[in-house]
PDB file of C-alpha atoms and ligand atoms in Angstrom:
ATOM      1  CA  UNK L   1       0.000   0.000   0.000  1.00 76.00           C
ATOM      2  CA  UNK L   2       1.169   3.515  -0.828  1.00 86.00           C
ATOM      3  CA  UNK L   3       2.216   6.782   1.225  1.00 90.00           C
ATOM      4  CA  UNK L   4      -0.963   8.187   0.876  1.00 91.00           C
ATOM      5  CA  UNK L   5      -3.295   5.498   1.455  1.00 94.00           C
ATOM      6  CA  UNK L   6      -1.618   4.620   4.473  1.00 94.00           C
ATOM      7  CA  UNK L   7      -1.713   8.313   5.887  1.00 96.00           C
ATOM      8  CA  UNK L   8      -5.666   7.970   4.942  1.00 97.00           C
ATOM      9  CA  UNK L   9      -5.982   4.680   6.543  1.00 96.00           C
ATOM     10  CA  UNK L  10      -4.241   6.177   9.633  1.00 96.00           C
ATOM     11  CA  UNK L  11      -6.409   9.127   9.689  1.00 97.00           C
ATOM     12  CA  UNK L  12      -9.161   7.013   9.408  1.00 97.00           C
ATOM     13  CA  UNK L  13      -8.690   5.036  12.539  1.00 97.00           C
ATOM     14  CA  UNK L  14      -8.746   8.248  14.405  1.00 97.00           C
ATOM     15  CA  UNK L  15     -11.942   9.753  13.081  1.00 97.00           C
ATOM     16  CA  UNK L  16     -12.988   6.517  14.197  1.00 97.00           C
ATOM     17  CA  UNK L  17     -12.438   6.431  17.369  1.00 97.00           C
ATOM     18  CA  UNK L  18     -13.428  10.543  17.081  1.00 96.00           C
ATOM     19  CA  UNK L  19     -16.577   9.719  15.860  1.00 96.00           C
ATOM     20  CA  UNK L  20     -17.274   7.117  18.966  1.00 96.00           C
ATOM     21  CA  UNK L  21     -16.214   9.324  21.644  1.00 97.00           C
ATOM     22  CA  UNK L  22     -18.642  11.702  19.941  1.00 95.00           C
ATOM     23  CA  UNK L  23     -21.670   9.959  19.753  1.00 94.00           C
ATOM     24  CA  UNK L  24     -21.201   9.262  23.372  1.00 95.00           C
ATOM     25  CA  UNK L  25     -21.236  12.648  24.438  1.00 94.00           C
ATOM     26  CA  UNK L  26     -24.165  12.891  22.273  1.00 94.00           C
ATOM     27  CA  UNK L  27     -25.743  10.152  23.973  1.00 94.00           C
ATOM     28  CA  UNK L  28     -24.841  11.439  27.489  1.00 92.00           C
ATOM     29  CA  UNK L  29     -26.549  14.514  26.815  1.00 91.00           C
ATOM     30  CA  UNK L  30     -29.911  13.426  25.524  1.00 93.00           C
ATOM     31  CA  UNK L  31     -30.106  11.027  28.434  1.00 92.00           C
ATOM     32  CA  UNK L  32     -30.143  14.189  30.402  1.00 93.00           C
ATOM     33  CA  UNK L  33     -32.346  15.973  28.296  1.00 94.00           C
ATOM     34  CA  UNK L  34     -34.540  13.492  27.778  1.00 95.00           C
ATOM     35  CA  UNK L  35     -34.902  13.223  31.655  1.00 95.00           C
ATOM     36  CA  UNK L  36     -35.778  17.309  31.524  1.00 96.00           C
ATOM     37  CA  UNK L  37     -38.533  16.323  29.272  1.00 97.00           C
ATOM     38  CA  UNK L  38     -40.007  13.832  31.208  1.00 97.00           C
ATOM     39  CA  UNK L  39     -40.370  16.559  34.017  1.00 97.00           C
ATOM     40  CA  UNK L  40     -41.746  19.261  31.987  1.00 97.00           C
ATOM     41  CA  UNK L  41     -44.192  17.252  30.500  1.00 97.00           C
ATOM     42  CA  UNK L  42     -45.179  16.107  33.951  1.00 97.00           C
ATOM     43  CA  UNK L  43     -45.354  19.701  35.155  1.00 97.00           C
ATOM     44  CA  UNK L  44     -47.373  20.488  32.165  1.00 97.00           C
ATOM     45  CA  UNK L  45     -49.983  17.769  33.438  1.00 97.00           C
ATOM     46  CA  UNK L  46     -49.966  18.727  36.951  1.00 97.00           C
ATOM     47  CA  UNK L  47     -50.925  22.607  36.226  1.00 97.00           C
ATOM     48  CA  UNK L  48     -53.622  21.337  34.495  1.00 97.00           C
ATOM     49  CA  UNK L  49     -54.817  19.205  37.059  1.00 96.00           C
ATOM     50  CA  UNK L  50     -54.107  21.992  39.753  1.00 96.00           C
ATOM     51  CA  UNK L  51     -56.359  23.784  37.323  1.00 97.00           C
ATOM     52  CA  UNK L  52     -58.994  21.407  37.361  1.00 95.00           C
ATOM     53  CA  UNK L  53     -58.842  20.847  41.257  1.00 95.00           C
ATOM     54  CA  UNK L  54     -59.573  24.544  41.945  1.00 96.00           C
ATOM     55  CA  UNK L  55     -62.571  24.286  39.228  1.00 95.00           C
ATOM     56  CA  UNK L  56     -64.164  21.728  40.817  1.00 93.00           C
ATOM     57  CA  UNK L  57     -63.357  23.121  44.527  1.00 93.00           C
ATOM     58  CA  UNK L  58     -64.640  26.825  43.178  1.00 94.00           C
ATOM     59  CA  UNK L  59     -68.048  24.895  42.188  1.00 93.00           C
ATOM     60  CA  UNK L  60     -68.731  23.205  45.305  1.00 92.00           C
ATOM     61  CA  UNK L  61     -67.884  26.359  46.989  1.00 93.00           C
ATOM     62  CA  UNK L  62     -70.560  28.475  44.915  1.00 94.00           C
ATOM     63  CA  UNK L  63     -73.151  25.473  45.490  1.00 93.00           C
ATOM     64  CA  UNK L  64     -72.099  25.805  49.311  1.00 93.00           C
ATOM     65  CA  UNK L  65     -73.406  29.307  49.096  1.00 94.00           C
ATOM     66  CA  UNK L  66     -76.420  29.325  47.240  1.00 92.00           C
ATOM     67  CA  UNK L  67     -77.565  26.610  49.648  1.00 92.00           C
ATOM     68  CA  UNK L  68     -77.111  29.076  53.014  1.00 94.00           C
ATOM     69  CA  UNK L  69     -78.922  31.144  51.055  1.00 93.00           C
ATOM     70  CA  UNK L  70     -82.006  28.995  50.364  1.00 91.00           C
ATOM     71  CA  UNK L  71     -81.874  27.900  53.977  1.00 93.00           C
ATOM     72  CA  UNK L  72     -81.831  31.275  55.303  1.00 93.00           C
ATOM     73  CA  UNK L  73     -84.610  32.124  52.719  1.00 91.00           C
ATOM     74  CA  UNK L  74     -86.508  29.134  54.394  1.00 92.00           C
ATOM     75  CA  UNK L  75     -86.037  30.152  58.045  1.00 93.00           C
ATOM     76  CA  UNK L  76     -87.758  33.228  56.782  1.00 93.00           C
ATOM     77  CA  UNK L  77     -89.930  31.672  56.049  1.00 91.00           C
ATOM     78  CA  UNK L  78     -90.887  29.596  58.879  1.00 91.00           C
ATOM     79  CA  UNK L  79     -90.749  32.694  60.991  1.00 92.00           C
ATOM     80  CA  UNK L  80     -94.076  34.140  58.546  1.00 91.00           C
ATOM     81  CA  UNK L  81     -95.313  30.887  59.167  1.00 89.00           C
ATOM     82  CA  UNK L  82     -96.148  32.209  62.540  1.00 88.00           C
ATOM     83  CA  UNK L  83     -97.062  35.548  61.323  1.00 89.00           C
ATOM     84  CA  UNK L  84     -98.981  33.883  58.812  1.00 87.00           C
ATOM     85  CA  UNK L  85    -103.584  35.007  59.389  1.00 91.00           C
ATOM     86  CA  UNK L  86    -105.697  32.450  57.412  1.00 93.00           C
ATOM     87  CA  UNK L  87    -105.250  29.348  56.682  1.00 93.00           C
ATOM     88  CA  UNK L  88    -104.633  29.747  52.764  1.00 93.00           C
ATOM     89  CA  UNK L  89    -101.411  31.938  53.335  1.00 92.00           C
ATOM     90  CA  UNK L  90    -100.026  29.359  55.663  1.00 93.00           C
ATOM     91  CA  UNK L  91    -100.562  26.637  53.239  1.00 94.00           C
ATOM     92  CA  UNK L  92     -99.295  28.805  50.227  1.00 93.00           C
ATOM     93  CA  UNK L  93     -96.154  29.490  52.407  1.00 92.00           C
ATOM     94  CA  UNK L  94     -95.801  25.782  53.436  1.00 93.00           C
ATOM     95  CA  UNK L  95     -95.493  25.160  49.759  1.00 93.00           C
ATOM     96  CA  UNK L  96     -93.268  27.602  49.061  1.00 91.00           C
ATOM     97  CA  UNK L  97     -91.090  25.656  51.768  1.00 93.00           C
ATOM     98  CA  UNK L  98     -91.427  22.293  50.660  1.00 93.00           C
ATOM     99  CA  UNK L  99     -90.126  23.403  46.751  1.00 92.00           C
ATOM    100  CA  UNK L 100     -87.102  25.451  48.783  1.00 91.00           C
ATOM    101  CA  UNK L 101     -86.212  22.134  50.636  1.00 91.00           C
ATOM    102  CA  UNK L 102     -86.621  20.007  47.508  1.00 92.00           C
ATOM    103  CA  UNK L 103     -84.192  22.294  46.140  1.00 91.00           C
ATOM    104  CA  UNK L 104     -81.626  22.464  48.803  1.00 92.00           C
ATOM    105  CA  UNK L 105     -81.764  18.892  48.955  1.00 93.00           C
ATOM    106  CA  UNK L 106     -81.157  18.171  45.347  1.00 93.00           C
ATOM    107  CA  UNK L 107     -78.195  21.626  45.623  1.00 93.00           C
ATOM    108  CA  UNK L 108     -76.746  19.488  48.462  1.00 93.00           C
ATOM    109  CA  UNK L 109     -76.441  16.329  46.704  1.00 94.00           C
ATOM    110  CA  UNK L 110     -74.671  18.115  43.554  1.00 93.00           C
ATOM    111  CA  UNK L 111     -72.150  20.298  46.388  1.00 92.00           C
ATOM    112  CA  UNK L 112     -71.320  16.802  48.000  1.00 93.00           C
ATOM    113  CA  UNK L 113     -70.402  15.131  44.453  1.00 94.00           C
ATOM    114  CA  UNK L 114     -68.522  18.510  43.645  1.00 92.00           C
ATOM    115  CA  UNK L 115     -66.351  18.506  46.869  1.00 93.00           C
ATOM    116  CA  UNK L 116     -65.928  13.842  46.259  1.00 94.00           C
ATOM    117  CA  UNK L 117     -64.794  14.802  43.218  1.00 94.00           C
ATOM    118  CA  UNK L 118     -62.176  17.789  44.248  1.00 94.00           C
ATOM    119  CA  UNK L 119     -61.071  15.189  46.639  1.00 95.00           C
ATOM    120  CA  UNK L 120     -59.901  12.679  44.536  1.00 96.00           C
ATOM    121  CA  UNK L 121     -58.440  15.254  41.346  1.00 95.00           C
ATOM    122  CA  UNK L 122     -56.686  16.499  45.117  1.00 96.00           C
ATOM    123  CA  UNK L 123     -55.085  12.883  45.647  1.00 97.00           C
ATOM    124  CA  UNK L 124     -54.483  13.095  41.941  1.00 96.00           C
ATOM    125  CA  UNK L 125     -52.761  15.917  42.149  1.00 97.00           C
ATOM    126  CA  UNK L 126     -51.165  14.887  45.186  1.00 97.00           C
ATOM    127  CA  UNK L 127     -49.464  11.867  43.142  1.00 97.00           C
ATOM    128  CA  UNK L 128     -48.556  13.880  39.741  1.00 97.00           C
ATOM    129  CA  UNK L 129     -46.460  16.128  42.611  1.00 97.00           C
ATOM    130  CA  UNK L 130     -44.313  13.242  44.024  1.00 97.00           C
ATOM    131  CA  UNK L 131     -43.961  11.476  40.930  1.00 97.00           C
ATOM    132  CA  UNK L 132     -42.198  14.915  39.810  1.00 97.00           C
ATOM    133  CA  UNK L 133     -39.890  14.998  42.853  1.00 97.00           C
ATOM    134  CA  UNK L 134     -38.968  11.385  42.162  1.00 97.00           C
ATOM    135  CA  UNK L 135     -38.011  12.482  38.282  1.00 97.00           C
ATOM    136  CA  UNK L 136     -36.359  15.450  39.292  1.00 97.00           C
ATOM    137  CA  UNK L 137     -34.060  13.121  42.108  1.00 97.00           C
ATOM    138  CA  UNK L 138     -33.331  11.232  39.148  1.00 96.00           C
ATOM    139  CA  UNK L 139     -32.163  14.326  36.964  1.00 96.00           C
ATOM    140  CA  UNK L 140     -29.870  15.296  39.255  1.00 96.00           C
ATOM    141  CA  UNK L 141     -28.766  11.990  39.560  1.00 94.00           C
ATOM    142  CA  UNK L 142     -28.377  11.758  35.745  1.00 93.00           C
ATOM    143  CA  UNK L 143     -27.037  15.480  35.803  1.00 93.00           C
ATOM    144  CA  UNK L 144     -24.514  14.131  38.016  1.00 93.00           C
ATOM    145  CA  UNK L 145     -23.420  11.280  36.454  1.00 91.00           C
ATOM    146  CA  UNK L 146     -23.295  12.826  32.794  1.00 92.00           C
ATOM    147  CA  UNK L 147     -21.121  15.750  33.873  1.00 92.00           C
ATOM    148  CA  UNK L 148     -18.509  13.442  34.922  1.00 92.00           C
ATOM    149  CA  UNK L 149     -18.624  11.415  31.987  1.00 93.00           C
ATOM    150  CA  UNK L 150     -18.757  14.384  29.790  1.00 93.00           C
ATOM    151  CA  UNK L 151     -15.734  15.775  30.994  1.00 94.00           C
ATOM    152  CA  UNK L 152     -14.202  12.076  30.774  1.00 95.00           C
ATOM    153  CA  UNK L 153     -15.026  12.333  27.292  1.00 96.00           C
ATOM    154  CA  UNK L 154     -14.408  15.759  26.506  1.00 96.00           C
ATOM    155  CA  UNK L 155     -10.820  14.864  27.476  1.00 97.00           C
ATOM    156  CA  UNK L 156     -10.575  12.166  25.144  1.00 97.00           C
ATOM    157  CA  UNK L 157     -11.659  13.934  22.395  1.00 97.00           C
ATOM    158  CA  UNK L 158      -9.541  16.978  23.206  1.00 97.00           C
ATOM    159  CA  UNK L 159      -6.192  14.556  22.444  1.00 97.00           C
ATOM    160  CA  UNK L 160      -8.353  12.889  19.687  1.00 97.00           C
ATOM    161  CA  UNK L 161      -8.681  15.853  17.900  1.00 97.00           C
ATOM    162  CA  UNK L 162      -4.587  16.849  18.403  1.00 98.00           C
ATOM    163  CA  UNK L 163      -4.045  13.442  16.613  1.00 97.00           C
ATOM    164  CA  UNK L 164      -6.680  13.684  13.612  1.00 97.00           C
ATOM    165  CA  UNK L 165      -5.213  17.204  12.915  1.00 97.00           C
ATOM    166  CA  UNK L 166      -1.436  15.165  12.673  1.00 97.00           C
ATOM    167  CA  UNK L 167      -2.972  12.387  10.658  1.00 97.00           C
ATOM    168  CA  UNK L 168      -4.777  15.053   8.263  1.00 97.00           C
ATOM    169  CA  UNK L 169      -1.254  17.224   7.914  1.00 96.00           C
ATOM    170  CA  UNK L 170       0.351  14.159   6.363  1.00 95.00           C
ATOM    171  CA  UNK L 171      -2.487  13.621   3.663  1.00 95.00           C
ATOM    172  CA  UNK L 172      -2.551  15.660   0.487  1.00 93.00           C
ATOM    173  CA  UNK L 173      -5.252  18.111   0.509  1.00 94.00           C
ATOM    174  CA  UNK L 174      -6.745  16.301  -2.464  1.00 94.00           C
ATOM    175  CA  UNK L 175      -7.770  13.339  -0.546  1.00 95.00           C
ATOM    176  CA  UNK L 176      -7.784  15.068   2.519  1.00 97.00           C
ATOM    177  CA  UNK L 177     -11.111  17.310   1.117  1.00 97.00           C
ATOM    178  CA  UNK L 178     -12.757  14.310   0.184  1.00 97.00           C
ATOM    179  CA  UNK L 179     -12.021  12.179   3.414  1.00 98.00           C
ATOM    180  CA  UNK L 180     -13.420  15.048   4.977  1.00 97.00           C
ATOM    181  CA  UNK L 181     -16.466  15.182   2.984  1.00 97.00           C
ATOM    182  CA  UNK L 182     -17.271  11.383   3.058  1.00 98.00           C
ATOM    183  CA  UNK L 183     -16.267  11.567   6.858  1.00 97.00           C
ATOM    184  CA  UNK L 184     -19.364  14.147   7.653  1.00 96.00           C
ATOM    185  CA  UNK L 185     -21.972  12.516   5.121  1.00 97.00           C
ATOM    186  CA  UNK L 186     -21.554   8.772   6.650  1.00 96.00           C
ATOM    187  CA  UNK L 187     -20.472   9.350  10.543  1.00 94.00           C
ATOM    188  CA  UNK L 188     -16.598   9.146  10.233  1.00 96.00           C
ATOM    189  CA  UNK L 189     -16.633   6.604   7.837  1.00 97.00           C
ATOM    190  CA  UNK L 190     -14.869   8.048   4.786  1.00 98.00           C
ATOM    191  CA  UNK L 191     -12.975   4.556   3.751  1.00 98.00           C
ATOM    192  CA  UNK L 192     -14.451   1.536   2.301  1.00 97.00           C
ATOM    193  CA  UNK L 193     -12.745  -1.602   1.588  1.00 97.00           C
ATOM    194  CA  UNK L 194     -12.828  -3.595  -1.540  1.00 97.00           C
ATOM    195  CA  UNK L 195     -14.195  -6.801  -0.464  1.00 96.00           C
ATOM    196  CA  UNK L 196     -13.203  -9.708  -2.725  1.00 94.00           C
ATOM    197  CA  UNK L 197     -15.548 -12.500  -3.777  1.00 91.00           C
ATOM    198  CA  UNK L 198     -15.133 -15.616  -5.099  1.00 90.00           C
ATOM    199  CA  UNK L 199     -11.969 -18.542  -4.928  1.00 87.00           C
ATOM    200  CA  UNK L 200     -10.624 -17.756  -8.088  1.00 88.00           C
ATOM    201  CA  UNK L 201     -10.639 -15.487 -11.003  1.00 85.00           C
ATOM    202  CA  UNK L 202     -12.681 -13.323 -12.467  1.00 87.00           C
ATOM    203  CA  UNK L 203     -13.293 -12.342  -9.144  1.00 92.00           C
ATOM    204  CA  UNK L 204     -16.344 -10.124  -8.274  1.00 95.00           C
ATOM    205  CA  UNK L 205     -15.721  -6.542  -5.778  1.00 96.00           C
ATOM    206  CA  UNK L 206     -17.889  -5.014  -3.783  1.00 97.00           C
ATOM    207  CA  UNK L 207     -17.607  -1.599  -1.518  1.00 97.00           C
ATOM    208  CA  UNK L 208     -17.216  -2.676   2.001  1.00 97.00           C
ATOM    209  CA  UNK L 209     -19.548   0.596   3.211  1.00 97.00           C
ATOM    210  CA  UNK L 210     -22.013   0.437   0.585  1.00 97.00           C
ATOM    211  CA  UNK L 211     -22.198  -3.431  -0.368  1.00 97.00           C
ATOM    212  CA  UNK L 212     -22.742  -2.088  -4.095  1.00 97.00           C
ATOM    213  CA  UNK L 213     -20.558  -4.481  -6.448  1.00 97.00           C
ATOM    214  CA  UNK L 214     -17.601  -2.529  -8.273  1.00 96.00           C
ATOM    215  CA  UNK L 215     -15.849  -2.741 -11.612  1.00 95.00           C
ATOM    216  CA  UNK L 216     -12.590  -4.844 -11.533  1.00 94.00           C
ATOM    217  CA  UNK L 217     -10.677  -1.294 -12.634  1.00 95.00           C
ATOM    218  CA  UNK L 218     -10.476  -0.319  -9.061  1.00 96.00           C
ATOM    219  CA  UNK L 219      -8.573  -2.806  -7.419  1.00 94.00           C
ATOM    220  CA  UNK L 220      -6.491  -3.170 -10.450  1.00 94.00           C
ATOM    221  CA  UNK L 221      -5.214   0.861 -10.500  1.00 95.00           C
ATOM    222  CA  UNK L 222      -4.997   0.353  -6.460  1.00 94.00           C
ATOM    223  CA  UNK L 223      -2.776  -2.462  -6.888  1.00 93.00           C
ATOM    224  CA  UNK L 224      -0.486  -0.475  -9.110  1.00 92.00           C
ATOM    225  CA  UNK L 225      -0.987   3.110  -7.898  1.00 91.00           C
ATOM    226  CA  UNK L 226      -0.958   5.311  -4.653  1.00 92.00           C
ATOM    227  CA  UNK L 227      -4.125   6.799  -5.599  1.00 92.00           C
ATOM    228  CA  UNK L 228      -7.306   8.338  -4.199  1.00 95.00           C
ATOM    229  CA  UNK L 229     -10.524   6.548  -5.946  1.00 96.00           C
ATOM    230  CA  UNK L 230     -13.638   6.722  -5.174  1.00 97.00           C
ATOM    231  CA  UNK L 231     -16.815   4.411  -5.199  1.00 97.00           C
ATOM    232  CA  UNK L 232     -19.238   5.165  -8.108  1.00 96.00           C
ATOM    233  CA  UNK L 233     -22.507   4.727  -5.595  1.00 97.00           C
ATOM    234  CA  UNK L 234     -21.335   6.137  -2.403  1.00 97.00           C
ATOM    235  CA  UNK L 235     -18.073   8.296  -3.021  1.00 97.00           C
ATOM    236  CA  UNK L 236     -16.166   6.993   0.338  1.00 98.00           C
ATOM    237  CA  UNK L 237     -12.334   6.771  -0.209  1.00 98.00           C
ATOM    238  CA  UNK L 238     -11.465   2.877  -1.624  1.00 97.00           C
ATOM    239  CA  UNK L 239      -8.420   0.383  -0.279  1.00 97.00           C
ATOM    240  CA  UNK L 240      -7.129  -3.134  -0.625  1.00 95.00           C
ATOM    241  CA  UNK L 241      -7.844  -5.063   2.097  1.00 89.00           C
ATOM    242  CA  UNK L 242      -3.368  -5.196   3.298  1.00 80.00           C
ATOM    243  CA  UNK L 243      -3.748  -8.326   4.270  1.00 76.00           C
ATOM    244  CA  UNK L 244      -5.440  -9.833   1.478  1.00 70.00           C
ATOM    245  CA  UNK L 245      -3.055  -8.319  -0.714  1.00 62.00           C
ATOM    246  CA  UNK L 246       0.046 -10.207   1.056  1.00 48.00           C
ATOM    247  CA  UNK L 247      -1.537 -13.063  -0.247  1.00 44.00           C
TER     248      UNK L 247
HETATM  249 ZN1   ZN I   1     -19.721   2.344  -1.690  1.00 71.63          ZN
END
């Protein structure tokens, strides 16, 4: 193999490892951002509970009124009772009691179902709020533990990057522009190797990142020639398997 494919090969197994350290980090950092989202969509959900808890609470408090009203409207009532001269306003005042009662009966019954049902959007509520405190233990926990592996990795790819930009300085800037094209589109993985198939000739190629098949012209000029080809469907940097070619 020649100068420059070996300087590509080399810079290859760097933005290799590079391009593992960085999806790590990546990795790290959604687990702790996917932990914040948990929360604030749990937050979101327990406002609108808390919402719904005062709702209901407001209702049975308004049905809580109107009822003292009606009662103290009946105890006037009663108190004309006594006041009350023939026998036809007492009874038309007796009826006017009964519907008041029938009312405040049926008023009491909603007020009661008003304040069961506060009480259990309450214990709802109630839940939602430790549930949160549990998730937000666990971000910090996360938080914690990513920070530290972050930095771990941050260090790593600190002397990564010193040895990529050695690797690159010994590549032409020919091959170096297209490793570092190929490099961005597929993750790091700029090189493909021509896989070899069958026992014996005419052997069939393939791209070893693509799995496309490739003309025979390839790994004839690279067994000749120092030279940066391409492959025709996915345009990562081509190399002979070195040791295949030994044998
Ligand atoms: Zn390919």
């Amino acid at each position: 193999m020649g100068q420059m494919l070996e300087a590509l090969l080399k810079l290859q197994s760097v933005e290799t490892q590079l391009s593992q350290v960085l999806s790590r980090l990546r990795s790290r950092e959604n687990a702790v951002k996917a932990q914040q989202r948990k929360i604030d969509h749990l937050r979101i959900q327990y406002d609108q509970l808390h919402e719904h808890l005062i709702d209901k609470r407001k209702q049975a408090d308004s049905l809580d009124l109107d009822l003292k009203e009606k009662e103290a409207q009946v105890a006037k009532f009663r108190t004309s009772l006594n006041t009350a001269r023939t026998n036809k306003e007492y009874a038309a005042i007796l009826t006017q009691i009964n519907a008041f009662r029938a009312d405040n009966a049926r008023i009491e019954e909603v007020a009661l179902q008003r304040m069961q049902e506060a009480d259990e959007v309450a214990r709802q509520v109630e839940e939602l709020k430790g549930q949160i405190t549990t998730e937000e233990a666990t971000l910090q926990q996360v938080g914690e533990h990513s920070a530290a592996e972050i930095e771990r990795l941050n260090v790593i790819l600190a002397d990564l990057q010193a040895k990529r930009d050695e690797a690159a300085a010994a590549v032409a800037p020919g091959g170096l522009a297209i490793f570092n094209r190929m490099a961005q589109q597929y993750d790091g993985e700029a090189m493909a190797v021509i896989e070899t198939q069958g026992k014996k000739p005419p052997y069939s190629y393939t791209c070893g990142g693509c799995y496309m098949s490739l003309t025979a012209e390839h790994t004839n000029a690279l067994q000749v020639a120092d030279s940066v080809r391409t492959c025709d469907n996915c345009g990562r940097i081509l190399y002979l398997d070195p040791a295949a070619q030994k044998t």
